Amino acid sequence: MYKQLLLPALLVLLAFMGMAQNRAEIKGKIIDSADKKPVEIVTVAVLHAKDTTAAALIAYAQTDKDGLFNVRNLPSAVPLKAVISFVGFRPYVKFFTLIKGQTLNMGTIEMAPKLLNEVTITAERMPITIRKDTIEFDAGAFKTKPNAVAEDLLKKLPGVEVDNSGKITVMGKDVSKILVDGKEFFSSDLRIASKNLDADLISKVQVYDDRENDPNHLIPDNEVNKIINLKFKKALKKSLFGKMYAGAGTQDHYQTGGLFNMFKDTLQVSALGYTNNLNSTGFDFNDLYTNGGGNRDGGAFSRSGIGFNFGGGNGRQTATSTGININTDYGKKFKVNLSYLYRHTNSAYNTITNQQQFLKDTTVITGSASDRMTLSDNHLISGSLTWKPDDATQLRYTPNATIASGSSSNANGSNSYSNFVNPINNSLNSSNSSNSSASFSQSLNYNHQLDKKGSSWGIDHNLNINPGYKNNSYDNQNLTSYVGALPSYLLKRFADNLSKSSSGTVSANYRKQVIEKKLNIDVSGGVDYNNSLDKASTYDYNPITGEYDSFVLMLSSDLNRISWKETINPGFTYNISQKTSIVGHLSTQWQQVTNIFQRGYNDIKQQFFFLTPNVSLRLNHISIGYSRNANIPNIGDMIPYSIVYSPQSSVTGNPDLKPAVSNRFTVSYNNYNYQKGLSFNLSGSYNFDENSIFRQRTINSQLVETSMPINRDGRYGLSTYAYLSKQVKKTKELQLSISANVNLSQNHDFFVINRQDGFQNSYRASFSPRVSLNYKDIVQFDPYYSISQVYTRYTGVAYNAQSNLTHSGGAHFMLYFPAKFNLEGNYTYQFNPQVAPGYQKSSNLLNLNLAHQFLAKDHGEIKLSCYDILNQNISNYRYVGANTITDTQSQIIKRYFMLTFQYRFNKSTVKGDEKPAPRPSGSMPIIIRY
C-alpha cells in the first residue's frame, strides 16, 4: 500500500530540495547602549530600500535571549534596508546591498533607550512590530489590489496561510476567531470577516494566542490556537460599509443577499441576509464570501469511519438566512455583544444504496432507493457581557437561546437477494414526522489575578435547559417475503416522542506560585447535575376505529436518568527551564446515578469512582501527553427488556454494562522558522479503550437481526500526521509556497456476529501536496493532489480483505485582465474505482466565473458563473465496517449558469477635520526633545 505513495512523496521532496534560492543573509547582535546587555525579541525587518511606503517586506526575524539575529534568503544586487525596532528604544535603520552567497555581519548594534521627555515622529513605516506575545502588521505596508478583501491582505502577511476553503493558519496554528477592533464579528464563522471586509478599511493586523478560556496558561503553547484582530483606520471607525448582490440563473436557480455594517465609535452593528437554491445552507455564507456565486466546488475529499465521500454536496436545498450582530462598549470596562441568527431550509434528497453483508458462505445484497423532503426553521439568540473593572479581574457572562421546528417525509423501496436465494424480500416504506424544540444555556466565568507571579482564583458556572424536544412520526412498513422463515407483514404506526433535559455545573479554581518561576500548584473542584427524560409512546393503526389508538407497550418507553458528579482536580506546573515544563493533574470523580425505567422494572442506582490523570511534558516545540477519561453507559443501552421494531429487527438492553474508559497518549511538534518561512508540524497518538461498549448482533440469511450492547477490551488505534509548508519565493512580483501533509493510521476493532468473534484491522495512508503561486496579483494558481489508500483485514472470520485506493486533485486559479476583468476557476477531479457496479467511479467538476468591476473604486461588479460546466458532478460514499460494504450515491445540483450583480459601499461618517493627518515621507525617524 505504501508503495503507491512513494513516487508522489519523492517528487515533492525533490521539489523542496531543488528550489533555487538566494543564500545571502545578514546577522548581528543587539545590546542596550546603557547597560550593554543583550536585548531579546527585537524585531529586525528587511525591506526594499527604494520603496518608501514599505510595500514589500522581504523577511524579518527576532533576536534570541543572547540578542543574536539572523535573516536568511535575502535577494542579491538589490538595495535593501534593515529596520530594527523595539518598544522603549529608538529605531535603527541601515542600508546595504548584498551579493549572492554573502553573509553580512552587522556586528554589535547598540540601541539607545528613549528619554521620558522625548517624542518620536517615525517617518519609517514599520511593517511588523512584536510586543510580547502579540505580532502586529502594518496593513499599509502590504500592497493589495484595489477591491481586495481582508483575506487577500492576510495572504500577504509572513507566516499566514489561507487555503481554498477559507481556513486560516498562522505559523502553522489554526485561527479560532477574527475580531474587529477587539470585538466579535459573527463569531460563528470567521470567514464572514475575512471574505467580506475590505482590505483598505484595515490599519493594523494583530495576531496573538487564544487564551480566552485558558487564563492560567495550562494549555501548551504549541497547542494554542491564534486570534486575529483587525484594527480599522481611525477615520473609518465611524462608517457605513457592506455589499449587496442578486443573481439569476438557468433551471430557475437564484440567489440574493447582503451585508450591512455601521460602525460609530464603540458601537458596531452588522446585519446580513441571503436566500438561494444553490445548496448553501447554514451560516457558511458561501454566497456572501464568493462575491455572489459561482464558487460552489464542494469537491473536497473527506473520510468518515472507513469510508470515502466525494462530490459536490448532497441533495437540492433552498435556504433563507438572516442575522444581526451588535457590539458596544460602556466605558472602558464593560463590553456587550448580542447576535440573532435565523435559518430556514427546504431540502430534497434522492439516494440509491447498495449494501453487501457477508454471513459465512452467504452474501446478502440489498439495493434501495429513497426520496426524502425536509423543512427546518431555527432561531438562535446569543450574547456576551464582559466586565473588566481592572487589569486583574474579568467577569464574562454568555447566554444562548434556540428555538427550532421542522418536518420531514421519506419514501423508501428496497429488494434483497443472496447467492443462494433470489429474491429474499422487497419492501416499501414511508414516513412523515414533525419536530419542535427549545433550549437555553448560559455560562458565567470569573477570574481574578492575585499577583503578577501568576496566582489567581476563579469561578465557573454552566447551565443548560431543554424544556422539550417533541417528535411525532407516522411510519408505514410493507414487506413482501419470498422465504417461509420470514412472513410478510404490513405495519402502520404512530410514535409520539418527548425528550427533556437540564444540567448545571458550578466549579472553583485556585492557582498559586510556590517557587518563583519554577513551581505553580493549582486545584479545582466542582459539582455537576444532570436530569434527562426520554419518553416514547407508540400506537398501531386500528382498522376498526380508523385511528392510531392501539398502544404498543414493547415499543414504548419512559426513561429518566438523574446524576450527580463531584470532582476535585489538583495539579502542578513545574518549569524545569524557560522552555521546558511538566504539567500534571489528577482528577478525582464521584458519580451517583439513578436510572428509572418505569413499566414495572426496578430502578438501577449506581455509584462510580474514577481517577483520571492528565500529564504533559513540554520541551520547547515538543509536547508529550497522556490522558484518561471515563464515560458511563447510555441509559437506552441499559434497558432491562427488549424492543421489537418489526419481525425483522429487535434490540435488547443490558443493565450490567460497565463504564467505558479511554486512554490516550499524544506527542506533537510544532515549529515555524521566521527566517526560512518554514512551518513544520508533526503529531502522533495512540489510544486504547477498556470496557468499550458495542453491539453484538445475530442475523440470518433472511435478514432478521437482533442486537445487544456488551463490554469488550481490546479496541485501539494509532495515528500520525505530518505537515510541511515552505515559502519558496516572496518578492514584490512573485509569491510561491508549497506544502504537503501525510496521514498514517491503524485501527483495531472487533465485532460479534452470530456468536462469532471477528476482528477488523484498518490501515490508512494519505499524501496531499499543494502549491500556491501569485504573480504580480495578476495570476493566482493553487493546484493540489491527494492520494489515499485504505486496507482492511479481518481475523477470526472468513471475510475477504478490502482495499480502496482513491485519487483526488484539482486547482483554484484567478486571472486578472486589463479593463478590470478577471476569470476565476475551480477544478476538482475525483476517482474511486472500488464502488459498486452501476455507480459512477470518477468525476470532473469545473466551475468558472468571469467578472468585471466598474463604478467608482470598483464598487460594482457583474459576474457570469457556470457551476459544473462539464456536467459530471456526483456524490458517492463507500463505507466498510464489520461484515458490510455500503455504497451510496445521491442526486445533487448539476450544471447551471448564473448572472450576478454585486455592489459594495463604504461611506465614512466622520467630519473632515477628524481625519488623521497623512504620514510624513522619508526614511529616518525625527527626534524632538522638549
Coordinates of C-alpha atoms in Angstrom, one line a residue, residues 286-692:
N286 CA -20.7 30.9 0.8
D287 CA -22.8 33.2 -1.4
L288 CA -21.6 36.2 0.6
Y289 CA -17.9 35.4 0.6
T290 CA -17.7 34.3 -3.0
N291 CA -18.8 37.7 -4.2
G292 CA -22.2 36.5 -5.3
G293 CA -21.9 32.9 -6.6
G294 CA -20.0 30.5 -8.7
N295 CA -17.5 29.1 -6.3
R296 CA -19.6 26.1 -5.3
D297 CA -17.0 23.3 -5.9
G298 CA -17.8 21.3 -2.8
G299 CA -15.3 18.7 -4.1
A300 CA -13.1 18.4 -1.0
F301 CA -12.2 14.7 -0.4
S302 CA -13.3 13.6 3.0
R303 CA -13.3 10.4 5.0
S304 CA -15.6 9.3 7.8
G305 CA -15.0 6.0 9.5
I306 CA -13.7 3.6 6.9
G307 CA -15.4 5.4 4.1
F308 CA -15.0 7.8 1.3
N309 CA -17.2 10.7 0.3
F310 CA -16.6 12.7 -2.8
G311 CA -18.8 15.0 -4.9
G312 CA -20.4 18.4 -4.7
G313 CA -22.8 18.2 -1.7
N314 CA -25.9 16.1 -1.2
G315 CA -29.5 16.9 -2.2
R316 CA -31.1 20.1 -3.5
Q317 CA -31.6 22.8 -0.9
T318 CA -33.3 26.1 -0.7
A319 CA -32.1 28.3 2.1
T320 CA -33.0 31.7 3.6
S321 CA -31.0 33.2 6.4
T322 CA -30.7 36.5 8.2
G323 CA -28.8 37.8 11.2
I324 CA -27.7 40.8 13.2
N325 CA -24.7 41.3 15.4
I326 CA -24.3 44.2 17.8
N327 CA -21.2 45.2 19.8
T328 CA -20.9 48.2 22.1
D329 CA -18.8 49.4 25.0
Y330 CA -20.0 51.2 28.1
G331 CA -16.8 52.9 29.1
K332 CA -13.5 51.0 29.1
K333 CA -14.6 48.3 31.5
F334 CA -17.9 46.9 30.2
K335 CA -18.5 45.3 26.7
V336 CA -21.7 43.9 25.3
N337 CA -22.3 41.6 22.4
L338 CA -25.7 40.5 21.1
S339 CA -26.5 38.4 18.0
Y340 CA -29.6 36.9 16.4
L341 CA -29.5 34.3 13.6
Y342 CA -32.4 32.8 11.7
R343 CA -32.2 30.0 9.2
H344 CA -34.9 28.3 7.0
T345 CA -34.1 25.4 4.8
N346 CA -36.1 23.2 2.4
S347 CA -34.2 20.2 1.2
A348 CA -34.8 17.3 -1.2
Y349 CA -32.7 14.1 -1.3
N350 CA -32.8 11.3 -3.8
T351 CA -30.4 8.4 -2.8
I352 CA -29.6 4.9 -4.0
T353 CA -27.8 2.4 -1.9
N354 CA -26.1 -0.9 -2.4
Q355 CA -25.2 -3.0 0.7
Q356 CA -23.3 -6.3 0.8
Q357 CA -23.4 -8.4 4.0
F358 CA -21.2 -11.4 4.5
L359 CA -22.5 -14.3 6.6
K360 CA -20.1 -17.2 6.4
D361 CA -20.7 -18.7 2.9
T362 CA -23.7 -16.4 2.2
T363 CA -23.6 -13.0 0.7
V364 CA -26.7 -10.9 1.0
I365 CA -27.1 -7.9 -1.3
T366 CA -29.7 -5.2 -0.6
G367 CA -30.5 -2.4 -3.1
S368 CA -32.6 0.5 -2.1
A369 CA -33.8 3.9 -3.3
S370 CA -35.2 6.7 -1.2
D371 CA -36.8 10.1 -1.6
R372 CA -36.7 12.5 1.4
M373 CA -38.0 16.0 1.9
T374 CA -37.2 18.1 5.0
L375 CA -38.2 21.6 6.3
S376 CA -36.5 23.3 9.1
D377 CA -36.6 26.7 10.9
N378 CA -34.0 27.7 13.5
H379 CA -33.7 30.8 15.7
L380 CA -30.5 31.4 17.7
I381 CA -30.1 34.3 20.1
S382 CA -26.7 34.7 21.8
G383 CA -24.7 37.3 23.6
S384 CA -21.9 38.0 26.0
L385 CA -21.3 40.5 28.7
T386 CA -17.7 41.2 29.7
W387 CA -16.7 43.3 32.7
K388 CA -13.1 44.2 33.5
P389 CA -13.0 46.5 36.4
D390 CA -9.2 46.4 36.4
D391 CA -6.3 44.6 34.7
A392 CA -6.5 41.7 37.2
T393 CA -10.2 40.9 37.1
Q394 CA -12.6 39.7 34.4
L395 CA -16.2 38.6 34.6
R396 CA -17.9 37.1 31.5
Y397 CA -21.5 36.0 31.1
T398 CA -22.7 34.2 27.9
P399 CA -26.3 33.3 27.4
N400 CA -27.8 31.4 24.4
A401 CA -31.3 30.5 23.4
T402 CA -32.5 28.4 20.5
I403 CA -36.0 27.7 19.1
A404 CA -36.3 25.1 16.3
S405 CA -39.0 23.3 14.3
G406 CA -39.1 21.1 11.3
S407 CA -40.8 18.3 9.4
S408 CA -39.8 15.5 7.0
S409 CA -41.2 12.9 4.7
N410 CA -39.5 9.9 3.4
A411 CA -40.3 7.1 0.9
N412 CA -38.1 4.1 0.5
G413 CA -38.1 1.0 -1.6
S414 CA -35.7 -2.0 -1.3
N415 CA -35.1 -5.5 -2.5
S416 CA -32.8 -8.2 -1.1
Y417 CA -31.2 -11.4 -2.5
S418 CA -28.3 -13.7 -1.8
N419 CA -26.0 -16.0 -3.7
F420 CA -28.4 -18.9 -2.7
V421 CA -31.9 -17.2 -2.7
N422 CA -33.2 -14.7 -5.2
P423 CA -35.2 -12.8 -4.2
I424 CA -35.4 -12.8 -0.4
N425 CA -37.8 -9.9 0.1
N426 CA -38.8 -6.5 -1.1
S427 CA -40.2 -3.6 0.9
L428 CA -42.0 -0.3 0.5
N429 CA -41.7 2.1 3.4
S430 CA -42.9 5.6 4.1
S431 CA -42.8 8.0 7.0
N432 CA -43.9 11.5 8.0
S433 CA -42.6 13.4 11.0
S434 CA -42.6 16.8 12.7
N435 CA -40.5 18.1 15.5
S436 CA -40.0 21.2 17.7
S437 CA -37.6 22.1 20.4
A438 CA -36.4 25.0 22.6
S439 CA -33.3 25.3 24.7
F440 CA -31.4 27.8 26.9
S441 CA -27.9 27.8 28.1
Q442 CA -25.6 30.1 30.0
S443 CA -22.1 30.3 31.2
L444 CA -20.5 32.5 33.8
N445 CA -16.8 32.8 34.2
Y446 CA -15.0 34.9 36.8
N447 CA -11.2 35.1 37.1
H448 CA -9.0 37.3 39.3
Q449 CA -5.3 37.5 39.2
L450 CA -3.9 37.8 42.8
D451 CA -0.4 39.0 41.8
K452 CA 1.9 39.3 38.9
K453 CA 3.5 36.0 39.7
G454 CA 0.6 34.0 38.3
S455 CA -1.5 33.4 41.4
S456 CA -5.2 33.5 40.6
W457 CA -8.7 32.2 41.5
G458 CA -11.9 31.8 39.6
I459 CA -15.4 30.6 39.5
D460 CA -17.2 28.9 36.5
H461 CA -20.8 28.1 36.1
N462 CA -22.7 26.5 33.2
L463 CA -26.5 25.9 32.9
N464 CA -28.4 24.0 30.1
I465 CA -32.2 23.7 30.0
N466 CA -34.0 21.9 27.2
P467 CA -37.7 22.0 28.3
G468 CA -38.8 19.7 25.5
Y469 CA -37.9 18.2 22.2
K470 CA -41.0 16.8 20.5
N471 CA -41.1 14.4 17.6
N472 CA -44.2 12.9 16.1
S473 CA -43.9 10.4 13.3
Y474 CA -46.2 8.2 11.2
D475 CA -44.5 5.1 9.7
N476 CA -45.7 2.6 7.2
Q477 CA -43.7 -0.6 6.5
N478 CA -44.8 -3.1 3.9
L479 CA -42.6 -6.1 3.4
T480 CA -43.2 -8.9 1.0
S481 CA -41.2 -12.0 1.8
Y482 CA -40.3 -14.9 -0.6
V483 CA -39.0 -17.2 2.1
G484 CA -41.0 -19.3 4.5
A485 CA -38.9 -18.5 7.6
L486 CA -40.0 -14.8 7.4
P487 CA -43.7 -14.0 6.9
S488 CA -44.8 -10.9 5.0
Y489 CA -46.1 -8.0 7.1
L490 CA -47.7 -4.6 7.0
L491 CA -47.1 -2.1 9.8
K492 CA -48.8 1.3 10.3
R493 CA -47.6 3.1 13.4
F494 CA -47.6 6.5 15.1
A495 CA -44.8 7.5 17.6
D496 CA -45.0 10.4 20.0
N497 CA -41.6 11.1 21.4
L498 CA -40.6 13.7 24.0
S499 CA -37.2 14.5 25.4
K500 CA -36.3 16.9 28.2
S501 CA -33.1 17.6 30.0
S502 CA -31.5 20.0 32.4
S503 CA -27.9 20.2 33.6
G504 CA -25.8 22.6 35.6
T505 CA -22.2 22.9 36.9
V506 CA -20.5 25.0 39.4
S507 CA -16.7 24.9 39.9
A508 CA -14.0 27.0 41.5
N509 CA -10.3 27.0 40.9
Y510 CA -7.2 28.4 42.6
R511 CA -3.6 28.7 41.4
K512 CA -0.5 29.8 43.3
Q513 CA 3.2 30.2 42.6
V514 CA 5.1 28.4 45.4
I515 CA 8.6 28.6 43.9
E516 CA 9.3 31.7 41.9
K517 CA 9.4 31.0 38.2
K518 CA 9.6 27.3 39.0
L519 CA 6.6 25.7 40.6
N520 CA 2.9 26.5 40.5
I521 CA 0.2 24.5 42.1
D522 CA -3.5 24.6 41.3
V523 CA -6.7 22.9 42.4
S524 CA -10.2 23.0 41.1
G525 CA -13.4 21.5 42.4
G526 CA -16.9 21.3 41.2
V527 CA -20.4 19.8 41.2
D528 CA -22.3 18.6 38.1
Y529 CA -26.1 17.9 38.0
N530 CA -27.9 16.3 35.1
N531 CA -31.6 15.2 34.7
S532 CA -32.7 13.7 31.4
L533 CA -36.1 12.3 30.3
D534 CA -36.8 10.3 27.2
K535 CA -40.4 9.2 26.7
A536 CA -41.7 7.3 23.6
S537 CA -45.4 6.3 23.1
T538 CA -46.1 4.1 20.1
Y539 CA -49.5 3.2 18.7
D540 CA -50.5 0.8 15.9
Y541 CA -53.2 1.7 13.4
N542 CA -56.6 0.3 14.3
P543 CA -58.6 -0.6 11.2
I544 CA -61.9 -0.8 13.2
T545 CA -61.7 2.8 14.5
G546 CA -59.6 4.2 11.7
E547 CA -57.3 5.7 14.4
Y548 CA -53.8 5.1 15.8
D549 CA -55.2 4.0 19.2
S550 CA -53.7 0.6 19.8
F551 CA -50.9 1.2 22.3
V552 CA -47.8 -0.9 21.7
L553 CA -46.0 -1.4 25.1
M554 CA -43.0 -3.2 23.6
L555 CA -42.2 -0.1 21.5
S556 CA -42.8 2.5 24.2
S557 CA -40.5 3.7 26.9
D558 CA -40.3 6.2 29.7
L559 CA -36.6 6.6 30.7
N560 CA -35.3 9.0 33.3
R561 CA -31.7 9.4 34.4
I562 CA -30.7 11.7 37.4
S563 CA -27.0 12.0 38.1
W564 CA -24.6 14.0 40.3
K565 CA -20.9 14.3 39.9
E566 CA -18.4 15.8 42.3
T567 CA -14.9 16.5 41.1
I568 CA -11.6 17.5 42.7
N569 CA -8.7 18.1 40.4
P570 CA -5.3 19.1 41.9
G571 CA -2.4 19.8 39.7
F572 CA 1.0 21.4 39.3
T573 CA 3.2 23.1 36.7
Y574 CA 7.0 22.7 37.2
N575 CA 9.2 24.8 34.9
I576 CA 12.5 22.9 34.5
S577 CA 13.8 25.7 32.3
Q578 CA 12.4 28.6 30.4
K579 CA 11.2 26.3 27.6
T580 CA 10.8 23.0 29.4
S581 CA 8.0 22.2 31.9
I582 CA 5.9 19.4 33.3
V583 CA 2.1 19.8 33.9
G584 CA 0.2 17.2 35.8
H585 CA -3.4 16.8 37.1
L586 CA -5.2 14.0 38.9
S587 CA -9.0 14.4 38.6
T588 CA -11.0 12.5 41.3
Q589 CA -14.6 11.9 40.4
W590 CA -17.5 10.6 42.3
Q591 CA -20.8 9.9 40.5
Q592 CA -24.2 8.9 41.8
V593 CA -26.6 7.8 39.1
T594 CA -30.3 6.8 39.3
N595 CA -31.8 5.1 36.2
I596 CA -35.6 4.9 36.1
F597 CA -37.1 2.5 33.6
Q598 CA -40.9 2.6 34.6
R599 CA -43.0 -0.3 33.1
G600 CA -42.8 -2.2 36.4
Y601 CA -39.0 -2.6 36.3
N602 CA -36.9 -1.7 39.3
D603 CA -34.7 1.4 39.3
I604 CA -31.0 0.9 39.0
K605 CA -28.9 3.0 41.3
Q606 CA -25.2 3.2 40.6
Q607 CA -22.1 4.8 42.2
F608 CA -18.8 5.3 40.5
F609 CA -15.4 6.4 41.4
F610 CA -12.8 7.4 38.8
L611 CA -9.2 8.6 38.9
T612 CA -8.4 10.3 35.6
P613 CA -4.8 11.6 35.3
N614 CA -3.7 14.1 32.7
V615 CA 0.1 14.7 32.3
S616 CA 2.1 16.6 29.7
L617 CA 5.8 17.3 29.2
R618 CA 6.6 20.4 27.2
L619 CA 10.0 20.6 25.6
N620 CA 10.2 23.9 23.6
H621 CA 8.3 23.0 20.5
I622 CA 7.6 19.4 21.6
S623 CA 4.6 18.3 23.7
I624 CA 4.2 14.8 25.1
G625 CA 1.0 13.9 27.0
Y626 CA -1.2 11.2 28.5
S627 CA -4.9 11.5 29.5
R628 CA -7.5 9.1 30.8
N629 CA -11.3 9.5 30.6
A630 CA -14.3 7.5 31.7
N631 CA -17.9 7.5 30.3
I632 CA -20.9 5.8 31.9
P633 CA -23.2 3.8 29.5
N634 CA -26.2 5.4 28.0
I635 CA -29.5 4.6 29.8
G636 CA -31.0 3.5 26.5
D637 CA -28.4 0.7 26.3
M638 CA -29.2 -0.4 29.8
I639 CA -33.0 -1.1 29.4
P640 CA -33.9 -4.4 31.2
Y641 CA -36.2 -5.5 28.3
S642 CA -36.3 -6.0 24.5
I643 CA -37.8 -3.7 21.9
V644 CA -39.2 -5.4 18.7
Y645 CA -39.4 -2.8 16.0
S646 CA -40.6 -5.3 13.3
P647 CA -40.4 -9.0 12.6
Q648 CA -37.0 -8.2 11.0
S649 CA -35.5 -6.0 13.8
S650 CA -35.2 -6.1 17.6
V651 CA -32.8 -4.9 20.3
T652 CA -32.2 -6.0 23.8
G653 CA -30.7 -3.8 26.6
N654 CA -28.0 -4.8 29.1
P655 CA -28.4 -3.5 32.6
D656 CA -24.9 -4.9 33.5
L657 CA -22.9 -2.6 31.2
K658 CA -19.8 -1.1 32.8
P659 CA -18.3 2.4 32.2
A660 CA -16.0 2.7 29.2
V661 CA -12.5 4.0 29.8
S662 CA -10.3 5.6 27.2
N663 CA -6.5 6.1 27.4
R664 CA -4.7 8.4 25.1
F665 CA -1.0 9.1 24.5
T666 CA 0.0 12.0 22.3
V667 CA 3.2 13.6 21.0
S668 CA 3.4 16.7 18.9
Y669 CA 6.0 19.0 17.4
N670 CA 5.2 22.5 16.1
N671 CA 7.7 24.9 14.7
Y672 CA 7.8 27.9 12.5
N673 CA 11.1 29.4 11.2
Y674 CA 10.6 33.1 10.5
Q675 CA 13.8 33.5 8.5
K676 CA 13.2 30.5 6.3
G677 CA 9.4 30.8 6.0
L678 CA 9.2 27.1 7.0
S679 CA 6.4 25.6 9.0
F680 CA 6.6 22.0 10.2
N681 CA 4.0 20.1 12.3
L682 CA 4.3 16.5 13.4
S683 CA 1.8 14.7 15.7
G684 CA 1.1 11.2 16.7
S685 CA -1.3 9.5 19.1
Y686 CA -2.0 6.0 20.5
N687 CA -5.3 5.3 22.2
F688 CA -6.7 2.2 23.7
D689 CA -10.1 1.5 25.4
E690 CA -11.2 -0.5 28.4
N691 CA -14.7 -1.9 28.5
S692 CA -15.6 -0.5 25.1

